[in-house]
PDB file of C-alpha atoms in Angstrom:
ATOM      1  CA  MET S   1      29.717  95.126 -12.861  1.00 91.00           C
ATOM      2  CA  LEU S   2      27.286  95.824 -15.691  1.00 96.00           C
ATOM      3  CA  THR S   3      27.424  99.073 -17.622  1.00 97.00           C
ATOM      4  CA  HIS S   4      23.893  99.862 -18.778  1.00 98.00           C
ATOM      5  CA  LYS S   5      23.292 101.925 -21.903  1.00 97.00           C
ATOM      6  CA  GLY S   6      19.632 101.324 -22.702  1.00 98.00           C
ATOM      7  CA  THR S   7      18.241 100.396 -26.094  1.00 98.00           C
ATOM      8  CA  VAL S   8      20.741 102.083 -28.386  1.00 98.00           C
ATOM      9  CA  THR S   9      20.628 101.620 -32.159  1.00 98.00           C
ATOM     10  CA  LEU S  10      22.735  98.705 -33.416  1.00 98.00           C
ATOM     11  CA  THR S  11      23.569  97.925 -37.030  1.00 98.00           C
ATOM     12  CA  THR S  12      24.763  94.866 -38.909  1.00 98.00           C
ATOM     13  CA  ARG S  13      25.506  94.234 -42.564  1.00 97.00           C
ATOM     14  CA  ARG S  14      21.775  93.917 -43.408  1.00 98.00           C
ATOM     15  CA  LEU S  15      19.897  95.109 -40.339  1.00 98.00           C
ATOM     16  CA  VAL S  16      19.164  98.065 -38.124  1.00 98.00           C
ATOM     17  CA  LEU S  17      18.095  97.237 -34.566  1.00 98.00           C
ATOM     18  CA  ARG S  18      16.363 100.231 -32.986  1.00 98.00           C
ATOM     19  CA  ARG S  19      13.783 101.341 -30.473  1.00 98.00           C
ATOM     20  CA  ILE S  20      10.208 100.453 -31.318  1.00 98.00           C
ATOM     21  CA  ALA S  21       7.801 103.345 -31.919  1.00 98.00           C
ATOM     22  CA  VAL S  22       4.021 103.590 -32.129  1.00 98.00           C
ATOM     23  CA  ASP S  23       4.486 104.258 -35.855  1.00 97.00           C
ATOM     24  CA  ASP S  24       5.751 100.656 -36.175  1.00 98.00           C
ATOM     25  CA  VAL S  25       2.463  99.064 -35.080  1.00 98.00           C
ATOM     26  CA  GLU S  26       1.013  98.615 -38.573  1.00 97.00           C
ATOM     27  CA  ALA S  27       4.149  96.855 -39.856  1.00 97.00           C
ATOM     28  CA  MET S  28       4.426  94.778 -36.669  1.00 97.00           C
ATOM     29  CA  PHE S  29       0.832  93.635 -37.091  1.00 97.00           C
ATOM     30  CA  ARG S  30       1.194  92.919 -40.818  1.00 97.00           C
ATOM     31  CA  ASN S  31       4.588  91.215 -40.664  1.00 96.00           C
ATOM     32  CA  TYR S  32       4.441  89.004 -37.588  1.00 94.00           C
ATOM     33  CA  ALA S  33       2.148  89.852 -34.655  1.00 95.00           C
ATOM     34  CA  SER S  34      -0.971  88.596 -36.461  1.00 95.00           C
ATOM     35  CA  ASP S  35       0.738  85.433 -37.781  1.00 93.00           C
ATOM     36  CA  ASP S  36      -0.117  82.204 -35.918  1.00 90.00           C
ATOM     37  CA  LYS S  37       3.046  80.557 -37.307  1.00 91.00           C
ATOM     38  CA  VAL S  38       5.175  83.169 -35.549  1.00 90.00           C
ATOM     39  CA  THR S  39       3.432  83.029 -32.182  1.00 88.00           C
ATOM     40  CA  LYS S  40       2.916  79.256 -32.038  1.00 87.00           C
ATOM     41  CA  TYR S  41       5.707  78.755 -29.478  1.00 84.00           C
ATOM     42  CA  LEU S  42       5.800  82.228 -27.932  1.00 86.00           C
ATOM     43  CA  SER S  43       4.458  83.315 -24.558  1.00 84.00           C
ATOM     44  CA  TRP S  44       2.039  85.813 -26.121  1.00 87.00           C
ATOM     45  CA  ASN S  45      -0.996  85.226 -28.292  1.00 89.00           C
ATOM     46  CA  THR S  46      -1.436  86.266 -31.903  1.00 92.00           C
ATOM     47  CA  TYR S  47      -2.949  89.729 -32.212  1.00 95.00           C
ATOM     48  CA  ALA S  48      -6.305  89.784 -34.017  1.00 95.00           C
ATOM     49  CA  ASP S  49      -6.757  93.507 -33.367  1.00 94.00           C
ATOM     50  CA  MET S  50      -4.201  96.149 -34.344  1.00 96.00           C
ATOM     51  CA  GLU S  51      -5.504  98.509 -31.644  1.00 97.00           C
ATOM     52  CA  LYS S  52      -4.637  95.966 -28.926  1.00 96.00           C
ATOM     53  CA  LEU S  53      -1.127  95.785 -30.355  1.00 96.00           C
ATOM     54  CA  ARG S  54      -0.946  99.596 -30.344  1.00 97.00           C
ATOM     55  CA  GLU S  55      -1.966  99.612 -26.653  1.00 97.00           C
ATOM     56  CA  TYR S  56       0.774  97.109 -25.878  1.00 96.00           C
ATOM     57  CA  VAL S  57       3.434  99.145 -27.697  1.00 98.00           C
ATOM     58  CA  GLU S  58       2.278 102.338 -26.001  1.00 98.00           C
ATOM     59  CA  SER S  59       2.542 100.566 -22.636  1.00 97.00           C
ATOM     60  CA  PHE S  60       6.254  99.767 -22.959  1.00 97.00           C
ATOM     61  CA  ILE S  61       7.496 102.907 -24.769  1.00 98.00           C
ATOM     62  CA  PRO S  62       8.125 104.722 -21.415  1.00 98.00           C
ATOM     63  CA  SER S  63      10.439 101.830 -20.438  1.00 98.00           C
ATOM     64  CA  TYR S  64      13.016 103.150 -22.913  1.00 98.00           C
ATOM     65  CA  GLU S  65      13.808 105.836 -20.320  1.00 98.00           C
ATOM     66  CA  ASN S  66      15.242 103.040 -18.137  1.00 98.00           C
ATOM     67  CA  LEU S  67      18.871 102.348 -19.064  1.00 98.00           C
ATOM     68  CA  GLU S  68      18.347  98.695 -18.070  1.00 98.00           C
ATOM     69  CA  TYR S  69      15.638  98.150 -20.722  1.00 98.00           C
ATOM     70  CA  TYR S  70      16.698  96.449 -23.978  1.00 98.00           C
ATOM     71  CA  HIS S  71      13.996  95.886 -26.604  1.00 98.00           C
ATOM     72  CA  TRP S  72      14.845  96.382 -30.263  1.00 98.00           C
ATOM     73  CA  GLY S  73      12.779  96.352 -33.415  1.00 98.00           C
ATOM     74  CA  ILE S  74      14.527  94.524 -36.247  1.00 98.00           C
ATOM     75  CA  THR S  75      14.402  96.370 -39.573  1.00 98.00           C
ATOM     76  CA  MET S  76      15.749  95.295 -42.931  1.00 98.00           C
ATOM     77  CA  ASN S  77      15.679  97.672 -45.896  1.00 96.00           C
ATOM     78  CA  GLY S  78      13.495  99.942 -43.774  1.00 95.00           C
ATOM     79  CA  GLU S  79      10.874  97.216 -43.163  1.00 96.00           C
ATOM     80  CA  PHE S  80      10.020  96.300 -39.554  1.00 97.00           C
ATOM     81  CA  ILE S  81      10.240  92.482 -39.453  1.00 98.00           C
ATOM     82  CA  GLY S  82      10.655  91.394 -35.831  1.00 97.00           C
ATOM     83  CA  THR S  83      11.940  92.093 -32.348  1.00 98.00           C
ATOM     84  CA  ILE S  84      14.822  91.028 -30.148  1.00 98.00           C
ATOM     85  CA  ASN S  85      15.422  91.758 -26.486  1.00 98.00           C
ATOM     86  CA  LEU S  86      17.497  91.194 -23.399  1.00 98.00           C
ATOM     87  CA  HIS S  87      15.476  90.524 -20.249  1.00 98.00           C
ATOM     88  CA  ALA S  88      15.765  88.857 -16.816  1.00 98.00           C
ATOM     89  CA  ILE S  89      18.890  90.937 -16.304  1.00 98.00           C
ATOM     90  CA  SER S  90      20.789  90.214 -13.098  1.00 98.00           C
ATOM     91  CA  ASN S  91      23.167  93.004 -12.174  1.00 97.00           C
ATOM     92  CA  LYS S  92      24.487  90.993  -9.230  1.00 97.00           C
ATOM     93  CA  ASN S  93      25.181  87.838 -11.226  1.00 98.00           C
ATOM     94  CA  GLU S  94      26.015  89.602 -14.507  1.00 98.00           C
ATOM     95  CA  HIS S  95      23.733  87.577 -16.741  1.00 98.00           C
ATOM     96  CA  CYS S  96      20.625  88.048 -18.871  1.00 98.00           C
ATOM     97  CA  GLU S  97      18.275  86.212 -21.200  1.00 98.00           C
ATOM     98  CA  LEU S  98      17.843  86.713 -24.924  1.00 98.00           C
ATOM     99  CA  GLY S  99      14.457  86.555 -26.654  1.00 97.00           C
ATOM    100  CA  TYR S 100      13.368  87.135 -30.252  1.00 97.00           C
ATOM    101  CA  CYS S 101      10.672  86.725 -32.884  1.00 96.00           C
ATOM    102  CA  MET S 102      10.432  87.511 -36.583  1.00 97.00           C
ATOM    103  CA  GLY S 103       7.912  87.341 -39.411  1.00 96.00           C
ATOM    104  CA  SER S 104       7.750  83.948 -41.125  1.00 96.00           C
ATOM    105  CA  ARG S 105       8.425  85.486 -44.559  1.00 96.00           C
ATOM    106  CA  TRP S 106      11.999  86.165 -43.407  1.00 97.00           C
ATOM    107  CA  TRP S 107      12.720  82.778 -41.805  1.00 96.00           C
ATOM    108  CA  ASN S 108      15.622  80.611 -42.979  1.00 95.00           C
ATOM    109  CA  ASN S 109      17.749  83.469 -44.312  1.00 96.00           C
ATOM    110  CA  GLY S 110      20.132  83.895 -41.361  1.00 97.00           C
ATOM    111  CA  ILE S 111      18.488  87.159 -40.366  1.00 98.00           C
ATOM    112  CA  MET S 112      17.732  86.271 -36.752  1.00 98.00           C
ATOM    113  CA  THR S 113      21.161  84.684 -36.374  1.00 98.00           C
ATOM    114  CA  GLU S 114      22.662  87.990 -37.543  1.00 98.00           C
ATOM    115  CA  ALA S 115      20.485  90.067 -35.186  1.00 98.00           C
ATOM    116  CA  ALA S 116      21.258  87.774 -32.237  1.00 98.00           C
ATOM    117  CA  ALA S 117      24.990  87.911 -32.962  1.00 98.00           C
ATOM    118  CA  GLU S 118      24.924  91.716 -32.737  1.00 98.00           C
ATOM    119  CA  VAL S 119      22.903  91.750 -29.502  1.00 98.00           C
ATOM    120  CA  ILE S 120      25.243  89.140 -27.996  1.00 98.00           C
ATOM    121  CA  ARG S 121      28.246  91.254 -29.011  1.00 98.00           C
ATOM    122  CA  PHE S 122      26.618  94.336 -27.481  1.00 98.00           C
ATOM    123  CA  ALA S 123      25.841  92.499 -24.229  1.00 98.00           C
ATOM    124  CA  PHE S 124      29.375  91.160 -23.828  1.00 98.00           C
ATOM    125  CA  GLU S 125      31.401  94.114 -25.121  1.00 97.00           C
ATOM    126  CA  GLU S 126      29.315  97.080 -24.039  1.00 97.00           C
ATOM    127  CA  LEU S 127      27.230  95.898 -21.063  1.00 98.00           C
ATOM    128  CA  ASN S 128      29.898  93.569 -19.684  1.00 97.00           C
ATOM    129  CA  VAL S 129      27.572  90.631 -18.996  1.00 98.00           C
ATOM    130  CA  ASN S 130      29.295  87.351 -18.229  1.00 98.00           C
ATOM    131  CA  LYS S 131      26.561  84.976 -19.421  1.00 98.00           C
ATOM    132  CA  ILE S 132      23.673  85.138 -21.881  1.00 98.00           C
ATOM    133  CA  CYS S 133      20.925  82.529 -21.692  1.00 98.00           C
ATOM    134  CA  ALA S 134      18.009  81.666 -23.957  1.00 98.00           C
ATOM    135  CA  LEU S 135      15.368  78.988 -24.133  1.00 97.00           C
ATOM    136  CA  HIS S 136      13.089  77.530 -26.767  1.00 96.00           C
ATOM    137  CA  ASP S 137      10.258  75.045 -27.011  1.00 96.00           C
ATOM    138  CA  VAL S 138      11.748  71.728 -28.127  1.00 96.00           C
ATOM    139  CA  GLU S 139       9.128  71.577 -30.884  1.00 94.00           C
ATOM    140  CA  ASN S 140      10.687  74.737 -32.353  1.00 94.00           C
ATOM    141  CA  PRO S 141      14.221  73.549 -33.222  1.00 95.00           C
ATOM    142  CA  ALA S 142      14.813  76.468 -35.623  1.00 95.00           C
ATOM    143  CA  SER S 143      14.971  78.794 -32.624  1.00 96.00           C
ATOM    144  CA  GLY S 144      17.595  76.521 -31.088  1.00 96.00           C
ATOM    145  CA  MET S 145      19.616  76.693 -34.309  1.00 97.00           C
ATOM    146  CA  VAL S 146      19.858  80.488 -33.922  1.00 98.00           C
ATOM    147  CA  MET S 147      21.303  79.889 -30.462  1.00 98.00           C
ATOM    148  CA  GLN S 148      23.720  77.205 -31.638  1.00 97.00           C
ATOM    149  CA  LYS S 149      24.940  79.279 -34.599  1.00 97.00           C
ATOM    150  CA  ASN S 150      25.823  81.997 -32.101  1.00 97.00           C
ATOM    151  CA  GLY S 151      27.961  79.664 -29.996  1.00 97.00           C
ATOM    152  CA  MET S 152      25.387  78.965 -27.306  1.00 98.00           C
ATOM    153  CA  LYS S 153      25.536  75.532 -25.701  1.00 98.00           C
ATOM    154  CA  ARG S 154      22.623  73.500 -24.471  1.00 98.00           C
ATOM    155  CA  GLU S 155      22.801  73.399 -20.689  1.00 98.00           C
ATOM    156  CA  GLY S 156      19.656  71.500 -19.931  1.00 97.00           C
ATOM    157  CA  LEU S 157      16.019  70.688 -20.432  1.00 98.00           C
ATOM    158  CA  LEU S 158      13.207  72.278 -18.449  1.00 97.00           C
ATOM    159  CA  ARG S 159      10.607  69.524 -18.508  1.00 97.00           C
ATOM    160  CA  GLU S 160       6.962  70.557 -19.036  1.00 97.00           C
ATOM    161  CA  HIS S 161       8.062  74.111 -18.279  1.00 96.00           C
ATOM    162  CA  THR S 162       5.412  75.880 -20.340  1.00 92.00           C
ATOM    163  CA  VAL S 163       1.754  75.467 -21.166  1.00 89.00           C
ATOM    164  CA  ARG S 164       1.267  75.893 -24.880  1.00 86.00           C
ATOM    165  CA  ARG S 165      -1.786  77.591 -26.312  1.00 81.00           C
ATOM    166  CA  ASP S 166      -3.227  74.171 -27.216  1.00 83.00           C
ATOM    167  CA  GLY S 167      -3.101  73.233 -23.514  1.00 87.00           C
ATOM    168  CA  THR S 168      -0.205  70.778 -23.785  1.00 91.00           C
ATOM    169  CA  HIS S 169       2.836  71.054 -21.544  1.00 94.00           C
ATOM    170  CA  GLY S 170       6.020  71.814 -23.452  1.00 94.00           C
ATOM    171  CA  ASP S 171       9.623  71.083 -22.648  1.00 96.00           C
ATOM    172  CA  MET S 172      12.028  73.991 -23.002  1.00 97.00           C
ATOM    173  CA  ALA S 173      15.674  73.621 -24.009  1.00 98.00           C
ATOM    174  CA  TRP S 174      17.992  75.965 -22.081  1.00 98.00           C
ATOM    175  CA  TYR S 175      21.053  77.386 -23.845  1.00 98.00           C
ATOM    176  CA  ALA S 176      23.805  79.760 -22.743  1.00 98.00           C
ATOM    177  CA  ILE S 177      27.111  81.264 -23.734  1.00 98.00           C
ATOM    178  CA  LEU S 178      29.789  82.641 -21.427  1.00 98.00           C
ATOM    179  CA  LYS S 179      31.824  85.728 -22.235  1.00 97.00           C
ATOM    180  CA  SER S 180      35.005  83.621 -22.093  1.00 96.00           C
ATOM    181  CA  GLU S 181      33.569  81.201 -24.682  1.00 95.00           C
ATOM    182  CA  TRP S 182      32.550  84.081 -26.915  1.00 94.00           C
ATOM    183  CA  ASN S 183      36.027  85.603 -26.616  1.00 79.00           C
ATOM    184  CA  ASP S 184      37.598  82.211 -27.384  1.00 76.00           C
ATOM    185  CA  ASN S 185      35.686  82.096 -30.685  1.00 66.00           C
ATOM    186  CA  GLY S 186      37.788  84.968 -31.977  1.00 53.00           C
ATOM    187  CA  LYS S 187      35.212  87.689 -31.353  1.00 55.00           C
TER     188      LYS S 187
END
């Protein structure tokens, strides 16, 4: 049985993961939401208008009242640099999916691996999920490296599972980690 807590603040050695606020919109826009490199393989389009981003943020803020809603802003040294979330939560089957994005200026520094490790720990230790899944476009192997560095194993390939913004069909690699595997890694 899952024990929901909602989007509580989590901290790591370098990061604070916290609820997103309307005051974060300017930094979100500047640091990643307006960057085509960041959104190239994501399900949402690059924001050209900060007001549209503000409307989006305002639309999900009430969701924080739901204890089954998990959507963190990633901050480092007080700077808002990305987001990470748990979604597709199944209470019955005790699993969820992990999703994330971060500004390209912070890529290749282990930051997302660190954020994902803390959210995975939270999901296993505090929510009591049994399995965490994630997927990435095969043309974005760096996202898969975050999964692999956190002990996730590739379980399969979802062929032509997504339509990219350029109209091509993309294959998605499906990864997962079980609580027992995570525990076996000395966590």
